[in-house]
């Protein structure tokens, strides 16, 4: 099982699966019934990228090392500039899941956007209040961009800390 979105192209939602022929038919049928198939355009892009990997196998190792370095830099910068935030280096993927105590992360994402840093509130990735105290922060940008982003996130955090706390709206009698 693999995914083009983790290393090749973050927005290319194409994965692959290697399996025995007998399982392949069952899985392909189940997938077709579930999501009506993957766009032929994205499949062709993924296939072309896979051919390029066959031609340049060293590229993948270089890309993984580059992403690992950027991940580690982002974790280090967040620890330095926002020490109250809970952040750990993930094993895979292109984003950090960061716990932000005592802040409405939806409000924070809006303020961060005004500072030119686009992040996702964790509650958009869960059900109910799951992850409502988390942010999803991508770390695949150039190191200088990551450094500037964390400085701006720290400024946004100061602004949000001064905002009044929203009270939940009561509905019903």
Short mmCIF file of C-alpha atoms in Angstrom, two decimals:
data_model
loop_
_atom_site.label_atom_id
_atom_site.label_comp_id
_atom_site.label_asym_id
_atom_site.label_seq_id
_atom_site.Cartn_x
_atom_site.Cartn_y
_atom_site.Cartn_z
CA UNK A 1 0.00 0.00 0.00
CA UNK A 2 1.36 3.40 -0.91
CA UNK A 3 0.26 6.95 -1.62
CA UNK A 4 1.49 9.53 -4.10
CA UNK A 5 0.34 12.31 -1.79
CA UNK A 6 2.92 11.68 0.94
CA UNK A 7 6.10 12.12 -1.08
CA UNK A 8 5.34 12.95 -4.70
CA UNK A 9 2.54 15.51 -4.60
CA UNK A 10 0.51 16.45 -1.53
CA UNK A 11 -2.77 17.11 -3.35
CA UNK A 12 -2.63 14.10 -5.66
CA UNK A 13 -5.03 11.77 -3.87
CA UNK A 14 -3.90 8.57 -5.56
CA UNK A 15 -2.65 5.45 -3.85
CA UNK A 16 -1.74 1.98 -4.92
CA UNK A 17 -1.92 -1.54 -3.66
CA UNK A 18 0.09 -4.61 -4.60
CA UNK A 19 -1.69 -7.86 -3.96
CA UNK A 20 -2.42 -11.29 -5.36
CA UNK A 21 -4.58 -11.39 -8.50
CA UNK A 22 -7.48 -13.01 -6.62
CA UNK A 23 -7.62 -10.16 -4.09
CA UNK A 24 -7.08 -7.48 -6.73
CA UNK A 25 -10.39 -8.19 -8.45
CA UNK A 26 -12.34 -8.08 -5.17
CA UNK A 27 -10.65 -4.89 -4.02
CA UNK A 28 -11.10 -3.15 -7.39
CA UNK A 29 -14.80 -4.04 -7.41
CA UNK A 30 -15.31 -2.82 -3.84
CA UNK A 31 -13.50 0.45 -4.62
CA UNK A 32 -15.56 1.02 -7.77
CA UNK A 33 -18.78 0.53 -5.81
CA UNK A 34 -17.59 2.81 -3.01
CA UNK A 35 -16.23 5.87 -4.82
CA UNK A 36 -16.92 5.46 -8.55
CA UNK A 37 -13.22 5.30 -9.33
CA UNK A 38 -10.33 7.71 -9.29
CA UNK A 39 -10.07 10.45 -11.90
CA UNK A 40 -8.25 9.21 -15.02
CA UNK A 41 -6.24 12.46 -15.07
CA UNK A 42 -4.85 11.93 -11.57
CA UNK A 43 -4.19 8.26 -12.33
CA UNK A 44 -2.16 9.24 -15.40
CA UNK A 45 -0.20 11.85 -13.43
CA UNK A 46 0.56 9.28 -10.73
CA UNK A 47 1.61 6.71 -13.35
CA UNK A 48 3.95 9.25 -14.99
CA UNK A 49 5.48 10.12 -11.63
CA UNK A 50 5.99 6.43 -10.86
CA UNK A 51 7.80 5.97 -14.19
CA UNK A 52 10.05 8.91 -13.30
CA UNK A 53 10.85 7.22 -9.99
CA UNK A 54 11.89 4.09 -11.88
CA UNK A 55 14.19 6.26 -14.03
CA UNK A 56 15.62 8.18 -11.04
CA UNK A 57 15.41 5.88 -8.00
CA UNK A 58 17.78 8.08 -5.95
CA UNK A 59 15.26 10.94 -6.04
CA UNK A 60 12.94 9.29 -3.52
CA UNK A 61 15.68 8.89 -0.92
CA UNK A 62 16.68 12.52 -1.42
CA UNK A 63 13.06 13.69 -1.11
CA UNK A 64 12.50 11.69 2.07
CA UNK A 65 15.68 13.12 3.63
CA UNK A 66 14.59 16.63 2.64
CA UNK A 67 11.15 16.16 4.20
CA UNK A 68 12.63 14.65 7.37
CA UNK A 69 14.92 17.67 7.70
CA UNK A 70 12.03 20.10 7.22
CA UNK A 71 9.89 18.19 9.71
CA UNK A 72 12.65 18.31 12.32
CA UNK A 73 13.22 22.02 11.68
CA UNK A 74 9.52 22.79 12.10
CA UNK A 75 9.32 20.83 15.35
CA UNK A 76 12.43 22.63 16.65
CA UNK A 77 11.06 26.07 15.66
CA UNK A 78 7.70 25.41 17.30
CA UNK A 79 9.41 24.28 20.52
CA UNK A 80 11.52 27.44 20.46
CA UNK A 81 8.85 30.03 19.58
CA UNK A 82 5.72 28.41 20.99
CA UNK A 83 6.92 26.27 23.92
CA UNK A 84 3.43 25.74 25.39
CA UNK A 85 2.29 23.95 22.25
CA UNK A 86 2.40 20.17 22.23
CA UNK A 87 4.28 18.94 19.18
CA UNK A 88 6.09 15.74 18.28
CA UNK A 89 7.70 14.63 15.05
CA UNK A 90 5.37 12.28 13.17
CA UNK A 91 6.67 9.06 11.64
CA UNK A 92 5.15 9.88 8.24
CA UNK A 93 3.07 12.35 6.32
CA UNK A 94 3.60 16.01 5.51
CA UNK A 95 1.86 17.63 8.49
CA UNK A 96 2.32 18.05 12.21
CA UNK A 97 -0.58 17.56 14.60
CA UNK A 98 -0.03 20.27 17.18
CA UNK A 99 -1.94 20.58 20.45
CA UNK A 100 -2.61 24.23 21.29
CA UNK A 101 -3.80 24.66 24.88
CA UNK A 102 -6.37 27.27 25.91
CA UNK A 103 -7.04 28.54 22.37
CA UNK A 104 -9.98 28.06 20.03
CA UNK A 105 -8.07 26.62 17.08
CA UNK A 106 -10.74 27.71 14.58
CA UNK A 107 -10.30 31.32 15.73
CA UNK A 108 -6.55 30.82 15.70
CA UNK A 109 -6.56 29.54 12.11
CA UNK A 110 -8.50 32.65 11.03
CA UNK A 111 -6.01 34.96 12.76
CA UNK A 112 -3.03 33.01 11.38
CA UNK A 113 -4.55 33.40 7.91
CA UNK A 114 -4.45 37.19 8.37
CA UNK A 115 -0.72 36.78 9.05
CA UNK A 116 -0.36 34.86 5.79
CA UNK A 117 -0.04 31.40 7.36
CA UNK A 118 -2.66 28.89 6.27
CA UNK A 119 -3.29 26.07 8.74
CA UNK A 120 -6.17 23.74 9.41
CA UNK A 121 -8.07 23.56 12.69
CA UNK A 122 -8.06 20.00 13.96
CA UNK A 123 -11.81 19.86 14.44
CA UNK A 124 -12.22 19.75 10.65
CA UNK A 125 -10.48 16.38 10.72
CA UNK A 126 -12.58 14.75 13.42
CA UNK A 127 -16.12 14.24 14.61
CA UNK A 128 -17.67 16.51 17.23
CA UNK A 129 -15.03 18.08 19.43
CA UNK A 130 -12.34 15.58 18.46
CA UNK A 131 -9.08 17.42 17.83
CA UNK A 132 -10.65 20.80 18.64
CA UNK A 133 -7.48 21.71 20.54
CA UNK A 134 -5.20 20.73 17.65
CA UNK A 135 -3.88 22.30 14.46
CA UNK A 136 -2.67 20.55 11.35
CA UNK A 137 0.44 22.33 10.10
CA UNK A 138 2.19 21.38 6.86
CA UNK A 139 6.00 21.34 6.89
CA UNK A 140 6.88 20.66 3.24
CA UNK A 141 7.89 24.26 2.38
CA UNK A 142 11.41 25.65 2.06
CA UNK A 143 13.23 26.14 5.40
CA UNK A 144 13.13 29.96 5.15
CA UNK A 145 9.38 29.85 4.60
CA UNK A 146 9.00 27.57 7.64
CA UNK A 147 11.07 29.94 9.80
CA UNK A 148 8.95 32.93 8.77
CA UNK A 149 5.74 30.96 9.24
CA UNK A 150 6.57 30.08 12.84
CA UNK A 151 7.43 33.71 13.65
CA UNK A 152 4.05 34.71 12.23
CA UNK A 153 2.29 31.90 14.11
CA UNK A 154 3.82 33.22 17.34
CA UNK A 155 2.51 36.71 16.53
CA UNK A 156 -0.93 35.32 15.74
CA UNK A 157 -0.88 33.36 19.00
CA UNK A 158 -0.29 36.58 20.93
CA UNK A 159 -3.30 38.16 19.21
CA UNK A 160 -5.55 35.18 19.92
CA UNK A 161 -4.46 35.06 23.57
CA UNK A 162 -5.84 38.61 23.95
CA UNK A 163 -9.22 37.74 22.38
CA UNK A 164 -12.23 37.24 24.65
CA UNK A 165 -13.30 33.65 25.17
CA UNK A 166 -16.42 32.72 23.21
CA UNK A 167 -19.23 31.25 25.24
CA UNK A 168 -21.25 28.41 23.67
CA UNK A 169 -24.68 29.44 22.44
CA UNK A 170 -27.55 27.69 24.23
CA UNK A 171 -30.22 26.28 21.94
CA UNK A 172 -33.65 25.26 23.12
CA UNK A 173 -35.93 26.11 26.03
#
